[in-house]
């Protein structure tokens, strides 16, 4: 008994007890969450990933490196995720038309199947958001009123309140959303391409993203209240622009007539 008590009083006994407790907690947590995490992980199609790797080496490795580790002209794709690849390639932003320039929407050079294969390969490198499921981007049941509020709060400062796009600082611009699909809009919020910030589910939930997409799609389908495509600003602002333009034209005419009259006086006309 005395030997047991003496071992308990050993200076290292407390540290050993703490370490044992931490190990027990870790094992218990892994047992509780390990099965769920494994079930939630998307299954990788080895054939798809292998084909995506081949396509990557042919079309992407020149800039992003043979192992997608990045180079001096393009960032690493390790941890970028399938959603980033799908967004960039499905909008024609990648492969880049010009190195170092801001990538804008352009012609798509790959089929949807090829894009999925390359996205699968990049996803196999680890990390990053996955391509959203169809039910996540469906506008059925979307709260467009809430979507308008969320869009005005988080997006309108750059994209305009109707998603028509707008100029940013340092020569950059926020693109129009008129050609973006629901999937691309969702992926842009997940990945934050170019100057756009990232809106993870902790900031804007999946349900709120759906509401924002619903508002954007509904806005496209509404009749333009002003009749012109001035960012859907409405009849008042468009009327004001027409009034100012007409007034400026009349001022120019008055200045021209005045100058012409003075010229006649000078020349004795």
PDB file of C-alpha atoms in Angstrom:
ATOM      1  CA  UNK A   1       0.000   0.000   0.000  1.00  0.00           C
ATOM      2  CA  UNK A   2       2.765   2.371   0.891  1.00  0.00           C
ATOM      3  CA  UNK A   3       4.455   1.737  -2.474  1.00  0.00           C
ATOM      4  CA  UNK A   4       1.224   2.597  -4.351  1.00  0.00           C
ATOM      5  CA  UNK A   5       0.841   5.798  -2.344  1.00  0.00           C
ATOM      6  CA  UNK A   6       4.418   6.755  -3.042  1.00  0.00           C
ATOM      7  CA  UNK A   7       3.925   6.224  -6.782  1.00  0.00           C
ATOM      8  CA  UNK A   8       0.816   8.413  -6.669  1.00  0.00           C
ATOM      9  CA  UNK A   9       2.907  11.140  -5.090  1.00  0.00           C
ATOM     10  CA  UNK A  10       5.520  10.906  -7.802  1.00  0.00           C
ATOM     11  CA  UNK A  11       5.825  14.262  -9.661  1.00  0.00           C
ATOM     12  CA  UNK A  12       5.158  12.577 -13.025  1.00  0.00           C
ATOM     13  CA  UNK A  13       1.956  10.893 -11.860  1.00  0.00           C
ATOM     14  CA  UNK A  14      -0.197  13.982 -12.455  1.00  0.00           C
ATOM     15  CA  UNK A  15       1.104  14.438 -15.978  1.00  0.00           C
ATOM     16  CA  UNK A  16       0.543  10.766 -16.736  1.00  0.00           C
ATOM     17  CA  UNK A  17      -3.048  10.991 -15.512  1.00  0.00           C
ATOM     18  CA  UNK A  18      -3.735  14.057 -17.682  1.00  0.00           C
ATOM     19  CA  UNK A  19      -2.174  12.392 -20.729  1.00  0.00           C
ATOM     20  CA  UNK A  20      -4.219   9.244 -20.157  1.00  0.00           C
ATOM     21  CA  UNK A  21      -7.384  11.302 -19.862  1.00  0.00           C
ATOM     22  CA  UNK A  22      -6.685  13.154 -23.111  1.00  0.00           C
ATOM     23  CA  UNK A  23      -6.038   9.890 -24.932  1.00  0.00           C
ATOM     24  CA  UNK A  24      -9.296   8.438 -23.628  1.00  0.00           C
ATOM     25  CA  UNK A  25     -11.249  11.509 -24.721  1.00  0.00           C
ATOM     26  CA  UNK A  26      -9.635  11.419 -28.177  1.00  0.00           C
ATOM     27  CA  UNK A  27     -10.409   7.727 -28.668  1.00  0.00           C
ATOM     28  CA  UNK A  28     -13.994   8.249 -27.551  1.00  0.00           C
ATOM     29  CA  UNK A  29     -14.488  11.219 -29.879  1.00  0.00           C
ATOM     30  CA  UNK A  30     -13.019   9.314 -32.827  1.00  0.00           C
ATOM     31  CA  UNK A  31     -15.321   6.373 -32.117  1.00  0.00           C
ATOM     32  CA  UNK A  32     -18.375   8.654 -32.061  1.00  0.00           C
ATOM     33  CA  UNK A  33     -17.551  10.771 -35.117  1.00  0.00           C
ATOM     34  CA  UNK A  34     -15.345   8.565 -37.258  1.00  0.00           C
ATOM     35  CA  UNK A  35     -18.177   6.599 -38.863  1.00  0.00           C
ATOM     36  CA  UNK A  36     -20.193   9.707 -39.693  1.00  0.00           C
ATOM     37  CA  UNK A  37     -17.240  11.512 -41.227  1.00  0.00           C
ATOM     38  CA  UNK A  38     -16.401   8.518 -43.356  1.00  0.00           C
ATOM     39  CA  UNK A  39     -19.989   8.239 -44.552  1.00  0.00           C
ATOM     40  CA  UNK A  40     -20.173  11.958 -45.401  1.00  0.00           C
ATOM     41  CA  UNK A  41     -17.000  11.973 -47.479  1.00  0.00           C
ATOM     42  CA  UNK A  42     -17.776  11.847 -51.199  1.00  0.00           C
ATOM     43  CA  UNK A  43     -16.636   8.702 -52.927  1.00  0.00           C
ATOM     44  CA  UNK A  44     -13.943   9.311 -55.519  1.00  0.00           C
ATOM     45  CA  UNK A  45     -14.365   7.604 -58.894  1.00  0.00           C
ATOM     46  CA  UNK A  46     -10.843   6.418 -59.616  1.00  0.00           C
ATOM     47  CA  UNK A  47     -11.478   6.280 -63.363  1.00  0.00           C
ATOM     48  CA  UNK A  48     -12.853   9.814 -63.372  1.00  0.00           C
ATOM     49  CA  UNK A  49      -9.983  11.074 -61.237  1.00  0.00           C
ATOM     50  CA  UNK A  50      -7.403   9.363 -63.449  1.00  0.00           C
ATOM     51  CA  UNK A  51      -8.885  10.879 -66.594  1.00  0.00           C
ATOM     52  CA  UNK A  52      -9.040  14.250 -64.865  1.00  0.00           C
ATOM     53  CA  UNK A  53      -5.358  13.948 -64.004  1.00  0.00           C
ATOM     54  CA  UNK A  54      -4.527  13.327 -67.659  1.00  0.00           C
ATOM     55  CA  UNK A  55      -6.571  16.338 -68.745  1.00  0.00           C
ATOM     56  CA  UNK A  56      -4.938  18.430 -66.045  1.00  0.00           C
ATOM     57  CA  UNK A  57      -1.450  17.539 -67.276  1.00  0.00           C
ATOM     58  CA  UNK A  58      -2.445  18.470 -70.830  1.00  0.00           C
ATOM     59  CA  UNK A  59      -4.229  21.737 -70.157  1.00  0.00           C
ATOM     60  CA  UNK A  60      -3.480  23.051 -66.662  1.00  0.00           C
ATOM     61  CA  UNK A  61      -0.069  21.865 -65.496  1.00  0.00           C
ATOM     62  CA  UNK A  62       1.837  24.452 -67.547  1.00  0.00           C
ATOM     63  CA  UNK A  63       0.629  27.177 -65.181  1.00  0.00           C
ATOM     64  CA  UNK A  64      -0.404  25.325 -62.023  1.00  0.00           C
ATOM     65  CA  UNK A  65       2.448  22.794 -61.914  1.00  0.00           C
ATOM     66  CA  UNK A  66       2.582  19.073 -62.596  1.00  0.00           C
ATOM     67  CA  UNK A  67       1.197  18.274 -59.146  1.00  0.00           C
ATOM     68  CA  UNK A  68      -1.068  21.341 -58.938  1.00  0.00           C
ATOM     69  CA  UNK A  69       1.370  22.785 -56.417  1.00  0.00           C
ATOM     70  CA  UNK A  70       1.336  26.202 -58.100  1.00  0.00           C
ATOM     71  CA  UNK A  71       3.993  28.200 -59.891  1.00  0.00           C
ATOM     72  CA  UNK A  72       5.091  31.797 -60.177  1.00  0.00           C
ATOM     73  CA  UNK A  73       2.226  32.511 -62.596  1.00  0.00           C
ATOM     74  CA  UNK A  74      -0.645  30.530 -61.060  1.00  0.00           C
ATOM     75  CA  UNK A  75      -1.672  29.531 -57.528  1.00  0.00           C
ATOM     76  CA  UNK A  76      -1.665  26.082 -55.984  1.00  0.00           C
ATOM     77  CA  UNK A  77      -4.888  24.117 -56.394  1.00  0.00           C
ATOM     78  CA  UNK A  78      -4.275  21.864 -53.418  1.00  0.00           C
ATOM     79  CA  UNK A  79      -7.235  22.518 -51.147  1.00  0.00           C
ATOM     80  CA  UNK A  80      -9.101  24.572 -53.779  1.00  0.00           C
ATOM     81  CA  UNK A  81     -11.846  21.987 -54.092  1.00  0.00           C
ATOM     82  CA  UNK A  82     -14.096  20.821 -56.906  1.00  0.00           C
ATOM     83  CA  UNK A  83     -16.443  23.833 -56.672  1.00  0.00           C
ATOM     84  CA  UNK A  84     -13.650  26.288 -57.534  1.00  0.00           C
ATOM     85  CA  UNK A  85     -12.593  24.228 -60.551  1.00  0.00           C
ATOM     86  CA  UNK A  86     -16.165  23.843 -61.787  1.00  0.00           C
ATOM     87  CA  UNK A  87     -16.842  27.578 -61.454  1.00  0.00           C
ATOM     88  CA  UNK A  88     -13.664  28.723 -63.184  1.00  0.00           C
ATOM     89  CA  UNK A  89     -13.900  26.248 -66.055  1.00  0.00           C
ATOM     90  CA  UNK A  90     -17.681  26.281 -66.599  1.00  0.00           C
ATOM     91  CA  UNK A  91     -17.606  30.071 -66.948  1.00  0.00           C
ATOM     92  CA  UNK A  92     -14.679  30.019 -69.366  1.00  0.00           C
ATOM     93  CA  UNK A  93     -12.380  31.852 -66.966  1.00  0.00           C
ATOM     94  CA  UNK A  94      -9.964  28.944 -67.078  1.00  0.00           C
ATOM     95  CA  UNK A  95      -7.778  28.155 -68.872  1.00  0.00           C
ATOM     96  CA  UNK A  96      -6.767  31.797 -68.526  1.00  0.00           C
ATOM     97  CA  UNK A  97      -6.697  33.842 -71.714  1.00  0.00           C
ATOM     98  CA  UNK A  98      -3.988  36.169 -70.410  1.00  0.00           C
ATOM     99  CA  UNK A  99      -1.596  35.580 -67.530  1.00  0.00           C
ATOM    100  CA  UNK A 100      -1.757  38.128 -64.739  1.00  0.00           C
ATOM    101  CA  UNK A 101      -5.018  39.666 -65.959  1.00  0.00           C
ATOM    102  CA  UNK A 102      -8.374  39.556 -64.222  1.00  0.00           C
ATOM    103  CA  UNK A 103     -10.225  36.544 -65.544  1.00  0.00           C
ATOM    104  CA  UNK A 104     -13.597  37.273 -67.138  1.00  0.00           C
ATOM    105  CA  UNK A 105     -16.336  35.019 -68.462  1.00  0.00           C
ATOM    106  CA  UNK A 106     -15.523  33.617 -71.889  1.00  0.00           C
ATOM    107  CA  UNK A 107     -16.077  30.630 -74.181  1.00  0.00           C
ATOM    108  CA  UNK A 108     -15.966  27.251 -72.441  1.00  0.00           C
ATOM    109  CA  UNK A 109     -13.250  24.988 -73.849  1.00  0.00           C
ATOM    110  CA  UNK A 110     -14.203  21.752 -72.101  1.00  0.00           C
ATOM    111  CA  UNK A 111     -17.277  19.553 -71.980  1.00  0.00           C
ATOM    112  CA  UNK A 112     -19.187  19.249 -68.674  1.00  0.00           C
ATOM    113  CA  UNK A 113     -17.856  15.688 -68.298  1.00  0.00           C
ATOM    114  CA  UNK A 114     -14.244  16.827 -68.741  1.00  0.00           C
ATOM    115  CA  UNK A 115     -14.751  19.622 -66.216  1.00  0.00           C
ATOM    116  CA  UNK A 116     -16.151  17.105 -63.737  1.00  0.00           C
ATOM    117  CA  UNK A 117     -13.134  14.855 -64.269  1.00  0.00           C
ATOM    118  CA  UNK A 118     -10.635  17.657 -63.656  1.00  0.00           C
ATOM    119  CA  UNK A 119     -12.637  18.805 -60.622  1.00  0.00           C
ATOM    120  CA  UNK A 120     -12.567  15.237 -59.307  1.00  0.00           C
ATOM    121  CA  UNK A 121      -8.786  15.144 -59.638  1.00  0.00           C
ATOM    122  CA  UNK A 122      -8.310  18.458 -57.835  1.00  0.00           C
ATOM    123  CA  UNK A 123     -10.713  17.319 -55.106  1.00  0.00           C
ATOM    124  CA  UNK A 124      -8.646  14.148 -54.660  1.00  0.00           C
ATOM    125  CA  UNK A 125      -5.692  16.337 -53.635  1.00  0.00           C
ATOM    126  CA  UNK A 126      -7.592  17.219 -50.462  1.00  0.00           C
ATOM    127  CA  UNK A 127      -9.766  19.953 -49.024  1.00  0.00           C
ATOM    128  CA  UNK A 128     -11.997  22.585 -50.546  1.00  0.00           C
ATOM    129  CA  UNK A 129     -15.760  22.805 -51.099  1.00  0.00           C
ATOM    130  CA  UNK A 130     -17.559  20.308 -53.304  1.00  0.00           C
ATOM    131  CA  UNK A 131     -19.839  21.149 -56.223  1.00  0.00           C
ATOM    132  CA  UNK A 132     -23.283  21.872 -54.731  1.00  0.00           C
ATOM    133  CA  UNK A 133     -25.993  19.264 -55.147  1.00  0.00           C
ATOM    134  CA  UNK A 134     -28.976  20.053 -57.416  1.00  0.00           C
ATOM    135  CA  UNK A 135     -31.317  20.512 -54.448  1.00  0.00           C
ATOM    136  CA  UNK A 136     -28.988  23.140 -52.983  1.00  0.00           C
ATOM    137  CA  UNK A 137     -29.238  25.371 -56.046  1.00  0.00           C
ATOM    138  CA  UNK A 138     -32.880  24.735 -56.889  1.00  0.00           C
ATOM    139  CA  UNK A 139     -34.970  27.914 -56.635  1.00  0.00           C
ATOM    140  CA  UNK A 140     -38.109  25.955 -55.743  1.00  0.00           C
ATOM    141  CA  UNK A 141     -39.376  27.229 -52.405  1.00  0.00           C
ATOM    142  CA  UNK A 142     -36.805  30.036 -52.238  1.00  0.00           C
ATOM    143  CA  UNK A 143     -37.755  33.089 -50.171  1.00  0.00           C
ATOM    144  CA  UNK A 144     -37.048  35.811 -52.732  1.00  0.00           C
ATOM    145  CA  UNK A 145     -37.993  38.593 -50.303  1.00  0.00           C
ATOM    146  CA  UNK A 146     -35.345  37.414 -47.846  1.00  0.00           C
ATOM    147  CA  UNK A 147     -33.006  36.825 -50.795  1.00  0.00           C
ATOM    148  CA  UNK A 148     -33.378  40.477 -51.804  1.00  0.00           C
ATOM    149  CA  UNK A 149     -32.469  41.623 -48.292  1.00  0.00           C
ATOM    150  CA  UNK A 150     -29.457  39.295 -48.170  1.00  0.00           C
ATOM    151  CA  UNK A 151     -28.343  40.325 -51.671  1.00  0.00           C
ATOM    152  CA  UNK A 152     -28.643  44.021 -50.802  1.00  0.00           C
ATOM    153  CA  UNK A 153     -26.598  43.462 -47.638  1.00  0.00           C
ATOM    154  CA  UNK A 154     -23.831  41.254 -49.028  1.00  0.00           C
ATOM    155  CA  UNK A 155     -23.707  41.614 -52.817  1.00  0.00           C
ATOM    156  CA  UNK A 156     -25.286  44.815 -54.133  1.00  0.00           C
ATOM    157  CA  UNK A 157     -22.335  47.033 -53.170  1.00  0.00           C
ATOM    158  CA  UNK A 158     -20.313  45.395 -55.938  1.00  0.00           C
ATOM    159  CA  UNK A 159     -22.752  43.701 -58.315  1.00  0.00           C
ATOM    160  CA  UNK A 160     -25.454  46.387 -58.211  1.00  0.00           C
ATOM    161  CA  UNK A 161     -28.875  45.849 -56.659  1.00  0.00           C
ATOM    162  CA  UNK A 162     -30.084  43.975 -59.776  1.00  0.00           C
ATOM    163  CA  UNK A 163     -26.865  42.010 -60.379  1.00  0.00           C
ATOM    164  CA  UNK A 164     -25.853  44.033 -63.440  1.00  0.00           C
ATOM    165  CA  UNK A 165     -22.231  44.336 -62.237  1.00  0.00           C
ATOM    166  CA  UNK A 166     -20.133  47.390 -61.500  1.00  0.00           C
ATOM    167  CA  UNK A 167     -16.651  48.865 -61.288  1.00  0.00           C
ATOM    168  CA  UNK A 168     -14.392  48.257 -58.291  1.00  0.00           C
ATOM    169  CA  UNK A 169     -11.136  49.837 -57.173  1.00  0.00           C
ATOM    170  CA  UNK A 170      -7.744  49.279 -58.816  1.00  0.00           C
ATOM    171  CA  UNK A 171      -9.299  48.705 -62.246  1.00  0.00           C
ATOM    172  CA  UNK A 172     -11.207  45.602 -61.199  1.00  0.00           C
ATOM    173  CA  UNK A 173     -14.881  44.988 -61.766  1.00  0.00           C
ATOM    174  CA  UNK A 174     -17.708  42.904 -60.385  1.00  0.00           C
ATOM    175  CA  UNK A 175     -19.203  40.957 -63.292  1.00  0.00           C
ATOM    176  CA  UNK A 176     -22.848  40.889 -64.272  1.00  0.00           C
ATOM    177  CA  UNK A 177     -24.783  37.930 -62.919  1.00  0.00           C
ATOM    178  CA  UNK A 178     -27.157  37.786 -65.877  1.00  0.00           C
ATOM    179  CA  UNK A 179     -25.392  34.822 -67.503  1.00  0.00           C
ATOM    180  CA  UNK A 180     -24.519  32.943 -64.295  1.00  0.00           C
ATOM    181  CA  UNK A 181     -26.313  29.673 -63.576  1.00  0.00           C
ATOM    182  CA  UNK A 182     -27.632  28.898 -60.070  1.00  0.00           C
ATOM    183  CA  UNK A 183     -24.749  26.452 -59.584  1.00  0.00           C
ATOM    184  CA  UNK A 184     -22.164  29.051 -60.595  1.00  0.00           C
ATOM    185  CA  UNK A 185     -23.670  31.656 -58.252  1.00  0.00           C
ATOM    186  CA  UNK A 186     -23.555  29.171 -55.360  1.00  0.00           C
ATOM    187  CA  UNK A 187     -19.970  28.173 -56.197  1.00  0.00           C
ATOM    188  CA  UNK A 188     -18.889  31.819 -56.374  1.00  0.00           C
ATOM    189  CA  UNK A 189     -20.218  32.392 -52.848  1.00  0.00           C
ATOM    190  CA  UNK A 190     -18.396  29.278 -51.640  1.00  0.00           C
ATOM    191  CA  UNK A 191     -15.035  30.006 -53.247  1.00  0.00           C
ATOM    192  CA  UNK A 192     -14.769  33.799 -53.659  1.00  0.00           C
ATOM    193  CA  UNK A 193     -13.257  34.109 -57.147  1.00  0.00           C
ATOM    194  CA  UNK A 194     -11.115  37.127 -58.063  1.00  0.00           C
ATOM    195  CA  UNK A 195     -11.880  40.082 -55.759  1.00  0.00           C
ATOM    196  CA  UNK A 196     -15.051  38.531 -54.345  1.00  0.00           C
ATOM    197  CA  UNK A 197     -15.010  37.573 -50.639  1.00  0.00           C
ATOM    198  CA  UNK A 198     -15.861  34.038 -49.536  1.00  0.00           C
ATOM    199  CA  UNK A 199     -19.289  33.449 -47.994  1.00  0.00           C
ATOM    200  CA  UNK A 200     -19.053  30.084 -46.209  1.00  0.00           C
ATOM    201  CA  UNK A 201     -22.121  28.442 -44.709  1.00  0.00           C
ATOM    202  CA  UNK A 202     -21.150  29.903 -41.345  1.00  0.00           C
ATOM    203  CA  UNK A 203     -21.642  33.399 -42.775  1.00  0.00           C
ATOM    204  CA  UNK A 204     -24.435  32.820 -45.301  1.00  0.00           C
ATOM    205  CA  UNK A 205     -26.180  29.498 -44.732  1.00  0.00           C
ATOM    206  CA  UNK A 206     -27.025  27.058 -47.499  1.00  0.00           C
ATOM    207  CA  UNK A 207     -30.693  28.030 -47.209  1.00  0.00           C
ATOM    208  CA  UNK A 208     -29.828  31.732 -47.449  1.00  0.00           C
ATOM    209  CA  UNK A 209     -27.677  31.095 -50.523  1.00  0.00           C
ATOM    210  CA  UNK A 210     -30.713  29.440 -52.089  1.00  0.00           C
ATOM    211  CA  UNK A 211     -32.813  32.513 -51.278  1.00  0.00           C
ATOM    212  CA  UNK A 212     -30.227  34.811 -52.875  1.00  0.00           C
ATOM    213  CA  UNK A 213     -30.156  32.681 -56.017  1.00  0.00           C
ATOM    214  CA  UNK A 214     -33.954  32.717 -56.107  1.00  0.00           C
ATOM    215  CA  UNK A 215     -33.961  36.522 -55.954  1.00  0.00           C
ATOM    216  CA  UNK A 216     -31.379  36.845 -58.750  1.00  0.00           C
ATOM    217  CA  UNK A 217     -33.296  34.496 -61.034  1.00  0.00           C
ATOM    218  CA  UNK A 218     -36.630  36.203 -60.252  1.00  0.00           C
ATOM    219  CA  UNK A 219     -35.112  39.621 -61.019  1.00  0.00           C
ATOM    220  CA  UNK A 220     -34.099  38.461 -64.494  1.00  0.00           C
ATOM    221  CA  UNK A 221     -37.637  37.345 -65.267  1.00  0.00           C
ATOM    222  CA  UNK A 222     -39.316  40.585 -64.167  1.00  0.00           C
ATOM    223  CA  UNK A 223     -40.165  43.269 -66.707  1.00  0.00           C
ATOM    224  CA  UNK A 224     -37.738  46.199 -66.699  1.00  0.00           C
ATOM    225  CA  UNK A 225     -39.627  49.048 -64.970  1.00  0.00           C
ATOM    226  CA  UNK A 226     -37.713  51.762 -66.789  1.00  0.00           C
ATOM    227  CA  UNK A 227     -37.735  50.355 -70.290  1.00  0.00           C
ATOM    228  CA  UNK A 228     -33.964  50.770 -70.722  1.00  0.00           C
ATOM    229  CA  UNK A 229     -31.100  48.620 -69.483  1.00  0.00           C
ATOM    230  CA  UNK A 230     -29.614  51.203 -67.127  1.00  0.00           C
ATOM    231  CA  UNK A 231     -29.050  48.673 -64.399  1.00  0.00           C
ATOM    232  CA  UNK A 232     -32.817  48.347 -63.888  1.00  0.00           C
ATOM    233  CA  UNK A 233     -32.822  51.635 -61.988  1.00  0.00           C
ATOM    234  CA  UNK A 234     -36.435  52.425 -62.840  1.00  0.00           C
ATOM    235  CA  UNK A 235     -38.429  55.215 -64.456  1.00  0.00           C
ATOM    236  CA  UNK A 236     -37.446  58.020 -62.060  1.00  0.00           C
ATOM    237  CA  UNK A 237     -33.671  57.737 -62.451  1.00  0.00           C
ATOM    238  CA  UNK A 238     -33.915  56.969 -66.159  1.00  0.00           C
ATOM    239  CA  UNK A 239     -36.183  60.015 -66.621  1.00  0.00           C
ATOM    240  CA  UNK A 240     -33.690  62.134 -64.700  1.00  0.00           C
ATOM    241  CA  UNK A 241     -30.890  60.926 -66.952  1.00  0.00           C
ATOM    242  CA  UNK A 242     -32.939  61.770 -70.053  1.00  0.00           C
ATOM    243  CA  UNK A 243     -33.734  65.228 -68.636  1.00  0.00           C
ATOM    244  CA  UNK A 244     -30.099  65.968 -67.835  1.00  0.00           C
ATOM    245  CA  UNK A 245     -29.011  64.719 -71.260  1.00  0.00           C
ATOM    246  CA  UNK A 246     -31.598  66.891 -72.993  1.00  0.00           C
ATOM    247  CA  UNK A 247     -30.648  69.906 -70.899  1.00  0.00           C
ATOM    248  CA  UNK A 248     -26.991  69.428 -71.727  1.00  0.00           C
ATOM    249  CA  UNK A 249     -27.834  69.192 -75.420  1.00  0.00           C
ATOM    250  CA  UNK A 250     -29.793  72.475 -75.272  1.00  0.00           C
ATOM    251  CA  UNK A 251     -26.878  74.190 -73.506  1.00  0.00           C
ATOM    252  CA  UNK A 252     -24.500  73.060 -76.240  1.00  0.00           C
ATOM    253  CA  UNK A 253     -26.889  74.353 -78.915  1.00  0.00           C
ATOM    254  CA  UNK A 254     -27.161  77.732 -77.122  1.00  0.00           C
ATOM    255  CA  UNK A 255     -23.355  77.986 -76.879  1.00  0.00           C
ATOM    256  CA  UNK A 256     -22.982  77.150 -80.559  1.00  0.00           C
ATOM    257  CA  UNK A 257     -25.568  79.776 -81.604  1.00  0.00           C
ATOM    258  CA  UNK A 258     -23.912  82.394 -79.384  1.00  0.00           C
ATOM    259  CA  UNK A 259     -20.481  81.679 -80.822  1.00  0.00           C
ATOM    260  CA  UNK A 260     -21.870  81.822 -84.356  1.00  0.00           C
ATOM    261  CA  UNK A 261     -23.537  85.183 -83.698  1.00  0.00           C
ATOM    262  CA  UNK A 262     -20.333  86.659 -82.244  1.00  0.00           C
ATOM    263  CA  UNK A 263     -18.452  85.458 -85.291  1.00  0.00           C
ATOM    264  CA  UNK A 264     -20.861  87.316 -87.577  1.00  0.00           C
ATOM    265  CA  UNK A 265     -20.503  90.499 -85.527  1.00  0.00           C
ATOM    266  CA  UNK A 266     -16.692  90.353 -85.669  1.00  0.00           C
ATOM    267  CA  UNK A 267     -16.724  89.890 -89.432  1.00  0.00           C
ATOM    268  CA  UNK A 268     -19.398  92.537 -89.992  1.00  0.00           C
ATOM    269  CA  UNK A 269     -22.027  90.007 -91.054  1.00  0.00           C
TER     270      UNK A 269
END
